[in-house]
């Protein structure tokens, strides 16, 4: 719909055809008025769908903020907040394993996203020019990896034979390149106006300069979206840790710690024999694990709204082009 | 590694691949100097060299990505020879003892392997039946929401779980449906026998499907919304003028307009039939038991790396890769038979 509207704005002569007259409600005039039952049913389904996503998250946040008393009273997860406290978070941040894993995960996410973005943007730009030398061969080499893969064990063997065991790079480099992301970037880069690029070249700009000053600034939305994809991927690193650093707790990313605590029911060090020496009231184990869940969730919830509006737009236009 | 990415990669791949095939057309239209005699060939060789000199910076830019892909994607492809060896980490791939098809003989005689194959196919089938239609229905529903604000808000909410890790998603499910979760607190409160959904092997297929729906169905909507947005509104107006009601318009305009994308997603799903949420199974295997939770990928992991019998796991992985390629090919043939493009054109 938005695409058509945009075209209409460019070509005023087509305006009446492209943007049919709408009532004040935004509904086209030819469409029959909605039935009450239909509206009600539609509304109910949408509310239920959203509740399925939001209610569990809400329960988890509230429980992480609840006292042991409130949790006991509710018999588990707390639905109605009362007796809120930050004790669980104080406890979790006083716990070396969780703080350490947050540091590790932030580090992996920052470094990994940087590497992935530099490599992918360069590659996408390098392949974005029609009729440039060898770009189809390189594209083929990349696309083949989307269908054919050596599999889990051979990849593991390659990484360990390169000395990746217990190394942070083993969590970053094997998945640093996503061919899908390169293809999306490439399709946006190649739609950059050739006039702009030619003008820059006349002004003496080389390829690096054109990429940095012309192509990237005009593709900000898609670049942000791809950076989010990569960053989320690194933030969610889990299996890599299980594979390459199963024993070294100091190197565990937050997802693996969450897995240990919540899914395997590992006791948190420093909880049983509380490091607080009884000054603070002991936080409930359930609120503790929920606090770890919230900490895993929080960075995504913080970044999401800023990028989400871009990606809805960016992905849609990308998909329509396809 | 690509083969073990979860089903969520499906919709993303779809549109990227749909982009790819138009490149050759554009190039052909631009006119490559393929025809002609020796004179043309001579000119072409010069232009090739000139093009190489002109584009060397562009080529240089692709090198880092190519290097990573060669090391972490192509080297492992040659690493599949470990499936025909008795791989010993101490001597390396090149010097391990070659044992031919012994690993495969052992594999095909292993009841645990066939359980994994069976589980993989059964979970795939359940997901195809119960998961696949949901994003389509959600997209149809969202598309009828007139208010842009409401539509943007709802889609922002339903896309969100796509960005959660499997560990997080399963932690959420554990708190909702697990032994100490919300459901059982409710059941106990009303004096009903508690039911720990998370450790019940008999309903495990439904559980993993509902987890997949919770995590990815919202995200799957994007592709179908794009297909809907590409339908010409004038068609609807004309149909309405001819007296077609909203259900008739959905049947005769909306669904045919989505057909290509639906077939494409179906092809991808069939091609990925052997890939069912690797991390998802891995995390829940302890809770529900290996008889219910072992799929091909986890089989390769547990009996390959877990027991240090690497070659055995590599053999299971190779079996999966080969069958997957055949499935992609078969699904495409099917799409072509229905007159659609599928992943690639005929």
XYZ file of C-alpha atoms in Angstrom:
668
model
C 0.000 0.000 0.000
C 2.700 2.450 1.033
C 4.613 1.726 -2.160
C 1.692 2.745 -4.290
C 1.151 5.887 -2.279
C 4.758 6.836 -2.770
C 4.594 6.370 -6.518
C 1.454 8.438 -6.580
C 3.226 11.291 -4.865
C 5.945 11.189 -7.480
C 3.542 11.213 -10.393
C 0.749 13.661 -9.598
C -1.187 12.645 -12.723
C -1.704 9.166 -11.289
C -2.716 10.427 -7.894
C -6.421 9.734 -8.169
C -5.809 6.193 -9.341
C -3.009 5.369 -6.913
C -4.620 6.794 -3.804
C -8.339 6.073 -3.961
C -10.488 8.496 -1.978
C -10.836 7.339 1.593
C -13.351 8.165 4.244
C -12.151 9.946 7.328
C -11.717 6.488 8.915
C -9.100 5.623 6.304
C -11.349 3.005 4.681
C -11.768 3.192 0.884
C -15.242 4.366 -0.166
C -16.024 1.227 -2.129
C -15.484 -1.027 0.840
C -18.588 -2.027 2.764
C -18.810 -0.738 6.351
C -17.500 -3.205 8.919
C -19.977 -5.313 10.855
C -19.947 -4.968 14.605
C -19.424 -8.684 15.093
C -16.537 -8.661 12.637
C -14.857 -5.729 14.368
C -15.346 -7.340 17.748
C -13.962 -10.703 16.619
C -10.982 -9.098 14.943
C -10.249 -6.990 18.009
C -10.501 -10.005 20.315
C -8.103 -12.081 18.227
C -5.550 -9.266 18.068
C -5.759 -8.641 21.817
C -5.377 -12.361 22.577
C -2.386 -12.645 20.245
C -0.685 -9.664 21.869
C -1.513 -10.944 25.344
C 0.138 -14.285 24.519
C 3.352 -12.402 23.897
C 3.144 -9.757 26.586
C 1.568 -11.466 29.625
C 4.391 -13.998 30.160
C 6.955 -11.221 29.901
C 4.966 -9.112 32.354
C 4.755 -11.991 34.866
C 8.488 -12.558 34.656
C 9.323 -8.894 35.226
C 6.922 -8.631 38.181
C 8.204 -11.857 39.746
C 11.800 -10.679 39.461
C 10.770 -7.619 41.470
C 8.810 -9.512 44.131
C 9.714 -10.491 47.670
C 9.782 -14.118 48.777
C 6.546 -13.489 50.678
C 4.712 -12.361 47.571
C 6.044 -15.327 45.603
C 5.026 -17.830 48.284
C 1.582 -16.293 48.460
C 1.120 -16.536 44.687
C 2.493 -20.094 44.681
C 4.963 -19.299 41.916
C 4.821 -16.523 39.362
C 3.312 -13.287 40.619
C 0.504 -11.742 38.593
C -0.542 -8.885 40.869
C 2.434 -6.884 42.052
C 2.745 -6.182 45.763
C 5.765 -5.949 48.006
C 8.133 -4.915 45.230
C 11.867 -4.944 45.860
C 15.128 -4.745 43.937
C 16.772 -7.382 46.160
C 16.967 -9.972 43.401
C 18.882 -7.582 41.151
C 21.192 -6.579 44.011
C 21.873 -10.258 44.603
C 22.413 -11.032 40.925
C 24.804 -8.139 40.461
C 26.649 -9.203 43.581
C 27.057 -12.621 41.943
C 30.311 -12.883 40.018
C 29.065 -15.396 37.443
C 26.227 -13.243 36.143
C 28.145 -9.955 36.107
C 31.058 -11.653 34.422
C 28.810 -13.234 31.784
C 27.190 -9.872 31.079
C 30.628 -8.359 30.497
C 31.597 -11.233 28.219
C 28.362 -11.026 26.244
C 28.568 -7.256 25.795
C 32.143 -7.682 24.604
C 31.260 -10.432 22.143
C 28.271 -8.455 20.877
C 30.245 -5.243 20.323
C 33.289 -6.811 18.709
C 31.250 -9.348 16.751
C 28.791 -6.804 15.373
C 31.638 -4.515 14.382
C 33.462 -7.307 12.535
C 30.295 -8.588 10.877
C 29.201 -5.145 9.758
C 32.575 -4.142 8.322
C 32.946 -7.439 6.472
C 29.350 -7.535 5.207
C 29.108 -3.891 4.147
C 32.385 -4.102 2.256
C 31.382 -7.327 0.557
C 27.877 -6.093 -0.269
C 29.265 -2.907 -1.781
C 31.927 -4.829 -3.663
C 29.178 -6.899 -5.285
C 26.639 -4.132 -5.795
C 27.840 -2.788 -9.177
C 26.250 -4.339 -12.238
C 28.769 -5.774 -14.675
C 31.676 -5.425 -12.271
C 34.407 -7.985 -12.725
C 33.682 -11.414 -11.279
C 30.768 -10.375 -9.097
C 28.539 -13.188 -10.290
C 31.111 -15.848 -9.495
C 31.655 -14.461 -5.997
C 27.901 -14.223 -5.479
C 27.560 -17.873 -6.472
C 30.340 -18.878 -4.055
C 28.451 -17.109 -1.270
C 24.953 -18.355 -2.140
C 26.045 -21.998 -2.333
C 26.794 -21.874 1.403
C 23.108 -21.194 2.069
C 22.245 -24.649 0.738
C 25.288 -26.797 1.238
C 27.083 -27.073 4.530
C 29.680 -29.359 5.946
C 27.536 -29.819 9.014
C 28.092 -29.493 12.702
C 30.965 -31.902 13.310
C 33.235 -30.867 10.414
C 32.765 -27.204 11.419
C 33.643 -28.104 14.986
C 36.727 -29.956 13.791
C 37.872 -27.028 11.631
C 37.440 -24.538 14.489
C 39.200 -26.712 17.055
C 42.041 -27.584 14.683
C 42.533 -23.840 14.186
C 42.907 -23.585 17.961
C 39.454 -22.178 18.687
C 38.744 -24.233 21.780
C 38.128 -21.947 24.785
C 38.742 -18.875 22.601
C 36.256 -16.035 22.235
C 36.825 -15.873 18.492
C 35.198 -19.291 18.195
C 31.950 -17.602 19.241
C 32.364 -14.812 16.683
C 34.177 -15.732 13.471
C 32.411 -18.962 12.360
C 29.091 -17.103 12.072
C 30.419 -13.610 11.384
C 29.197 -13.633 7.794
C 25.517 -14.058 7.023
C 25.068 -14.411 3.295
C 21.430 -13.443 3.648
C 22.409 -10.127 5.265
C 24.953 -9.464 2.535
C 22.282 -10.059 -0.118
C 19.895 -7.622 1.570
C 22.588 -4.939 1.904
C 23.642 -5.521 -1.674
C 20.129 -5.089 -3.034
C 19.875 -1.750 -1.224
C 23.344 -0.585 -2.203
C 22.760 -1.342 -5.867
C 19.621 0.775 -5.799
C 21.640 3.852 -4.789
C 21.205 6.495 -7.445
C 23.918 6.096 -10.077
C 23.807 9.850 -10.690
C 24.981 10.463 -7.132
C 27.783 7.936 -7.510
C 28.877 9.349 -10.894
C 28.859 12.863 -9.466
C 31.041 11.746 -6.564
C 33.430 10.033 -8.976
C 33.695 13.191 -11.074
C 34.666 14.974 -7.875
C 37.552 12.508 -7.573
C 36.123 10.150 -5.000
C 37.420 6.563 -5.052
C 35.356 3.478 -4.199
C 36.063 3.729 -0.444
C 35.020 7.360 -0.428
C 31.844 6.626 -2.428
C 30.889 3.830 -0.046
C 31.483 5.951 3.040
C 30.072 9.295 1.901
C 27.403 8.396 -0.652
C 26.150 4.813 -0.353
C 26.167 4.347 3.422
C 24.416 7.638 4.282
C 21.625 6.832 1.819
C 21.189 3.301 3.233
C 21.088 4.166 6.909
C 17.844 2.318 7.677
C 18.880 -0.988 6.182
C 22.327 -0.745 7.755
C 20.730 -0.229 11.166
C 18.447 -3.219 10.641
C 21.283 -5.510 9.595
C 23.389 -4.316 12.547
C 20.474 -5.202 14.823
C 20.225 -8.680 13.272
C 23.909 -9.289 13.861
C 23.891 -7.821 17.376
C 20.912 -9.927 18.427
C 22.623 -12.984 16.997
C 25.711 -12.353 19.107
C 23.701 -11.450 22.193
C 21.866 -14.772 21.830
C 25.084 -16.800 21.492
C 24.406 -20.057 23.254
C 25.409 -23.160 21.377
C 28.875 -21.856 20.552
C 29.615 -21.662 24.269
C 28.275 -25.169 24.827
C 30.463 -26.415 21.996
C 33.711 -24.541 22.491
C 33.856 -23.555 26.164
C 31.673 -25.937 28.155
C 33.855 -25.925 31.260
C 35.336 -22.448 31.641
C 32.677 -20.528 33.594
C 34.632 -17.293 33.302
C 33.951 -17.267 29.550
C 30.275 -18.165 29.554
C 27.930 -15.761 27.778
C 24.708 -14.783 29.540
C 22.499 -17.181 27.548
C 24.557 -20.128 28.703
C 24.395 -18.948 32.304
C 20.636 -18.576 31.972
C 20.472 -22.120 30.611
C 22.457 -23.417 33.572
C 20.339 -21.610 36.163
C 16.844 -21.773 34.795
C 16.783 -24.848 32.584
C 19.226 -27.092 34.389
C 18.352 -25.738 37.831
C 21.964 -25.129 38.786
C 22.188 -23.306 42.110
C 23.634 -19.870 41.882
C 26.973 -19.593 43.541
C 26.825 -17.188 46.435
C 23.136 -17.769 47.051
C 23.203 -20.843 49.270
C 25.947 -19.369 51.402
C 24.939 -15.769 50.924
C 27.811 -13.364 50.498
C 25.755 -10.679 52.159
C 26.185 -12.157 55.613
C 22.543 -11.852 56.502
C 22.358 -8.051 56.316
C 19.990 -8.182 53.398
C 16.973 -10.362 53.384
C 17.740 -13.409 51.232
C 16.148 -12.977 47.811
C 13.946 -15.791 46.611
C 15.614 -18.179 44.140
C 12.689 -17.812 41.710
C 13.000 -14.033 41.698
C 16.720 -14.490 41.143
C 16.339 -16.637 38.075
C 13.625 -14.318 36.783
C 16.015 -11.400 37.294
C 18.537 -13.203 35.075
C 15.792 -13.724 32.484
C 15.004 -10.002 32.594
C 18.668 -9.060 32.229
C 18.875 -11.293 29.152
C 15.760 -9.674 27.744
C 16.431 -6.056 28.623
C 19.047 -5.068 26.017
C 16.781 -6.394 23.268
C 13.780 -4.522 24.653
C 15.833 -1.314 24.866
C 17.243 -1.420 21.341
C 14.133 -2.859 19.662
C 11.889 0.243 19.483
C 14.629 2.349 17.878
C 15.282 -0.110 15.094
C 11.873 -1.731 14.743
C 10.332 1.138 12.753
C 13.246 0.946 10.339
C 13.097 -2.764 9.813
C 9.394 -2.947 9.231
C 9.954 -0.468 6.417
C 13.314 -1.797 5.281
C 12.381 -5.454 5.221
C 9.099 -4.795 3.510
C 10.595 -2.849 0.648
C 13.355 -5.442 0.396
C 10.818 -8.203 0.166
C 8.700 -6.367 -2.379
C 11.711 -5.840 -4.585
C 12.304 -9.575 -4.466
C 26.665 -24.503 10.497
C 24.109 -23.100 8.095
C 22.264 -26.371 8.063
C 21.503 -26.190 11.753
C 20.067 -22.703 11.856
C 16.538 -22.824 13.110
C 13.423 -22.639 10.991
C 13.266 -18.925 11.627
C 15.759 -18.270 8.928
C 13.180 -19.429 6.415
C 11.291 -16.277 5.594
C 14.458 -14.200 5.571
C 16.119 -16.467 3.097
C 13.094 -16.551 0.919
C 13.133 -12.970 -0.213
C 16.895 -12.837 -0.563
C 16.788 -15.785 -2.894
C 13.948 -14.360 -4.795
C 16.195 -11.355 -5.386
C 19.068 -13.393 -6.695
C 17.709 -14.871 -9.917
C 17.022 -11.505 -11.535
C 20.702 -10.638 -11.684
C 21.492 -12.749 -14.776
C 18.504 -11.281 -16.614
C 19.652 -7.765 -15.953
C 23.096 -8.662 -17.171
C 21.816 -10.319 -20.294
C 19.725 -7.261 -21.012
C 22.777 -5.082 -20.588
C 24.345 -7.154 -23.343
C 27.413 -9.244 -22.635
C 29.674 -9.549 -25.677
C 29.324 -13.299 -25.904
C 28.452 -13.497 -29.593
C 30.754 -12.853 -32.518
C 34.041 -14.044 -33.968
C 37.662 -13.630 -33.032
C 37.517 -9.859 -33.252
C 34.813 -9.770 -30.629
C 36.771 -12.187 -28.475
C 39.835 -9.997 -28.757
C 37.866 -6.947 -27.683
C 36.389 -8.922 -24.830
C 39.781 -9.951 -23.485
C 40.915 -6.356 -23.426
C 37.767 -5.223 -21.728
C 38.145 -8.040 -19.215
C 41.549 -6.799 -18.236
C 40.326 -3.232 -18.190
C 37.370 -4.272 -16.063
C 39.660 -6.125 -13.685
C 41.808 -3.011 -13.278
C 38.751 -0.803 -12.908
C 37.065 -3.098 -10.342
C 40.055 -4.213 -8.314
C 39.003 -2.100 -5.309
C 35.550 -3.682 -5.409
C 37.111 -7.151 -5.517
C 39.424 -6.261 -2.653
C 36.383 -5.371 -0.567
C 34.886 -8.843 -0.945
C 38.033 -10.583 0.280
C 37.383 -10.509 4.065
C 33.927 -12.053 3.630
C 35.234 -14.594 1.130
C 38.063 -15.558 3.469
C 35.639 -16.185 6.345
C 33.284 -18.172 4.127
C 36.131 -20.272 2.739
C 37.489 -21.095 6.189
C 34.235 -21.658 8.062
C 31.932 -22.907 5.299
C 34.030 -24.460 2.560
C 36.737 -26.082 4.688
C 34.055 -27.964 6.680
C 32.558 -29.158 3.386
C 35.842 -30.916 2.683
C 35.846 -31.941 6.322
C 32.985 -34.327 5.541
C 35.673 -36.858 4.630
C 35.858 -37.434 8.405
C 32.584 -39.321 7.943
C 34.594 -41.949 6.049
C 37.431 -42.030 8.537
C 38.082 -43.005 12.094
C 38.811 -39.405 13.038
C 41.372 -38.917 15.772
C 41.732 -35.296 16.968
C 45.359 -35.953 17.893
C 46.480 -36.826 14.355
C 44.057 -34.560 12.472
C 41.756 -34.954 9.466
C 44.506 -35.588 6.945
C 46.150 -38.466 8.789
C 43.216 -40.265 10.376
C 42.543 -43.839 9.324
C 40.230 -44.219 6.310
C 37.494 -46.770 6.989
C 35.155 -46.287 4.031
C 31.477 -46.770 4.743
C 31.812 -48.409 8.171
C 30.351 -45.387 9.980
C 27.295 -45.471 7.750
C 26.841 -49.214 8.230
C 26.903 -48.699 11.980
C 24.589 -45.678 11.669
C 21.916 -47.471 9.651
C 21.915 -50.320 12.156
C 21.514 -47.957 15.104
C 17.947 -47.845 16.494
C 18.705 -44.491 18.173
C 19.472 -43.027 14.761
C 16.139 -44.176 13.349
C 14.368 -42.738 16.396
C 16.039 -39.416 15.605
C 14.959 -39.618 11.948
C 11.419 -40.485 12.977
C 11.235 -37.639 15.514
C 12.607 -35.170 12.985
C 10.037 -36.092 10.347
C 7.153 -36.234 12.831
C 7.945 -32.824 14.328
C 8.331 -31.388 10.835
C 4.951 -32.765 9.831
C 3.231 -31.381 12.931
C 4.826 -27.984 12.317
C 3.766 -28.008 8.690
C 0.160 -28.694 9.642
C -0.150 -26.474 12.721
C 2.489 -23.765 12.287
C 2.535 -23.012 8.597
C -0.989 -21.556 8.209
C -0.726 -19.251 11.235
C 1.448 -16.472 9.752
C -0.780 -16.441 6.663
C -3.916 -16.002 8.769
C -2.259 -13.368 10.941
C -1.168 -11.464 7.839
C -4.688 -11.572 6.378
C -6.057 -10.318 9.672
C -3.473 -7.554 10.102
C -4.016 -6.458 6.530
C -7.668 -5.698 7.246
C -6.780 -3.436 10.158
C -7.351 0.002 8.718
C -5.632 2.122 11.365
C -1.919 2.394 10.603
C -1.096 3.046 14.247
C -2.808 -0.075 15.550
C -1.300 -2.174 12.779
C 2.213 -0.890 13.518
C 1.783 -1.510 17.228
C 0.440 -5.039 16.836
C 3.188 -5.985 14.414
C 5.867 -4.523 16.694
C 4.557 -6.758 19.496
C 4.291 -9.951 17.477
C 7.708 -9.544 15.821
C 9.387 -9.203 19.214
C 9.829 -12.875 20.253
C 11.761 -13.516 17.035
C 14.679 -11.702 18.669
C 14.667 -13.832 21.817
C 17.084 -16.711 22.138
C 15.769 -20.255 22.463
C 17.041 -20.363 26.023
C 14.911 -17.357 26.837
C 11.836 -18.707 25.036
C 12.075 -22.027 26.834
C 12.630 -20.274 30.160
C 9.393 -18.386 29.527
C 7.549 -21.607 28.652
C 9.011 -23.276 31.723
C 7.587 -20.550 33.923
C 4.204 -20.778 32.225
C 3.736 -24.538 31.721
C 6.431 -26.187 33.851
C 6.018 -28.066 37.130
C 6.267 -24.886 39.202
C 4.750 -22.670 36.520
C 1.629 -20.582 36.211
C -0.539 -23.352 34.723
C 0.188 -25.780 37.530
C -0.201 -23.148 40.246
C -3.659 -22.615 38.786
C -4.421 -26.366 38.547
C -3.267 -27.010 42.120
C -5.242 -24.047 43.376
C -8.372 -25.588 41.837
C -7.489 -29.086 43.081
C -6.860 -30.532 39.627
C -4.023 -33.024 39.074
C -0.973 -30.992 38.027
C 0.362 -31.580 34.534
C 4.003 -30.774 33.833
C 3.831 -30.061 30.118
C 7.578 -29.456 29.868
C 8.544 -33.036 30.790
C 5.688 -34.911 29.116
C 7.091 -36.844 26.118
C 3.632 -37.669 24.752
C 2.797 -34.025 24.011
C 6.337 -32.914 23.227
C 5.697 -32.433 19.503
C 2.846 -30.074 20.242
C 4.951 -28.270 22.844
C 7.850 -27.595 20.459
C 5.399 -26.513 17.780
C 3.730 -24.044 20.111
C 7.142 -22.704 21.098
C 8.023 -22.259 17.436
C 4.703 -20.506 16.863
C 5.260 -18.191 19.839
C 8.768 -17.287 18.711
C 8.507 -17.122 14.932
C 4.904 -16.915 13.709
C 4.773 -13.139 14.147
C 7.977 -12.684 12.217
C 6.709 -14.977 9.478
C 3.922 -12.463 8.889
C 6.341 -9.956 7.287
C 6.758 -11.900 4.058
C 3.024 -12.382 3.620
C 2.260 -8.741 4.477
C 4.699 -7.729 1.772
C 2.914 -9.991 -0.703
C -0.413 -8.452 0.315
C 0.938 -4.923 -0.060
C 2.024 -5.746 -3.594
C -1.545 -6.547 -4.705
C -2.988 -3.739 -6.820
C -5.800 -2.008 -4.838
C -7.568 -1.274 -8.121
C -8.363 -5.008 -8.374
C -10.271 -4.840 -5.100
C -12.115 -1.732 -6.179
C -13.115 -3.282 -9.476
C -14.255 -6.475 -7.759
C -16.275 -4.485 -5.234
C -17.878 -2.541 -8.088
C -18.849 -5.874 -9.634
C -20.563 -6.805 -6.399
C -17.986 -9.109 -4.798
C -18.210 -9.105 -1.004
C -15.203 -9.175 1.270
C -14.978 -12.998 1.380
C -15.238 -13.298 -2.379
C -12.535 -10.649 -2.754
C -10.306 -12.578 -0.359
C -10.870 -15.795 -2.311
C -10.496 -14.381 -5.825
C -7.953 -11.595 -5.344
C -6.064 -11.867 -2.067
C -5.295 -15.572 -2.060
C -4.249 -15.761 -5.748
C -2.071 -12.694 -5.080
C -0.312 -14.524 -2.257
C 0.020 -17.824 -4.077
C 3.597 -17.330 -5.243
C 4.857 -16.456 -1.787
C 2.918 -19.260 -0.129
C 4.399 -21.797 -2.537
C 7.866 -20.365 -1.981
C 7.548 -20.645 1.794
C 6.220 -24.171 1.410
C 9.202 -25.126 -0.739
C 11.547 -23.728 1.897
C 9.711 -25.560 4.671
C 9.859 -28.859 2.782
C 13.498 -28.307 1.911
C 14.206 -27.698 5.595
C 12.094 -30.633 6.747
C 15.117 -32.211 8.415
C 15.991 -29.032 10.325
C 13.804 -28.636 13.379
C 14.964 -26.161 16.022
C 18.346 -27.571 16.974
C 18.937 -25.400 20.067
C 15.309 -25.855 21.062
C 15.723 -29.638 21.198
C 19.149 -29.449 22.772
C 17.900 -27.371 25.694
C 14.871 -29.553 26.395
C 16.467 -32.933 25.854
C 17.282 -33.464 29.525
C 13.802 -32.523 30.687
C 11.808 -34.685 28.305
C 14.230 -37.512 27.561
C 16.178 -38.416 24.440
C 13.531 -40.771 23.029
C 11.254 -37.796 22.406
C 13.755 -34.990 21.872
C 16.483 -36.497 19.707
C 16.396 -35.147 16.159
C 19.070 -35.553 13.485
C 21.045 -32.485 14.555
C 21.070 -33.345 18.246
C 21.922 -36.947 17.361
C 25.020 -35.739 15.497
C 25.921 -33.541 18.457
C 25.429 -36.040 21.264
C 26.774 -39.147 19.585
C 29.458 -37.223 17.705
C 30.883 -34.649 20.057
C 29.357 -35.810 23.327
C 30.989 -39.229 23.056
C 34.049 -37.983 21.097
C 33.055 -40.339 18.270
C 33.388 -37.464 15.791
C 33.279 -39.506 12.613
C 29.994 -41.090 13.638
C 28.409 -37.676 14.150
C 29.880 -36.443 10.871
C 28.286 -39.417 9.100
C 24.885 -38.557 10.587
C 25.406 -34.923 9.545
C 26.345 -35.901 6.003
C 23.273 -38.126 5.731
C 21.150 -35.142 6.744
C 22.843 -32.752 4.291
C 22.422 -35.099 1.345
C 18.753 -35.822 2.058
C 18.146 -32.078 2.591
C 19.576 -31.227 -0.820
C 17.369 -33.876 -2.413
C 14.358 -32.433 -0.572
C 15.084 -28.895 -1.798
C 15.420 -30.209 -5.337
C 12.210 -32.233 -5.034
C 10.246 -29.367 -3.519
C 11.338 -27.120 -6.367
C 10.256 -29.667 -8.949
C 6.910 -29.678 -7.199
C 6.684 -25.872 -7.274
C 7.507 -25.857 -10.986
C 4.822 -28.456 -11.555
C 2.368 -26.000 -10.015
C 3.609 -23.285 -12.350
C 5.448 -21.303 -9.690
C 9.078 -20.209 -9.531
C 9.999 -21.792 -6.214
C 13.559 -21.122 -5.112
C 15.026 -20.935 -8.559
C 13.512 -20.836 -12.007
C 13.324 -23.748 -14.359
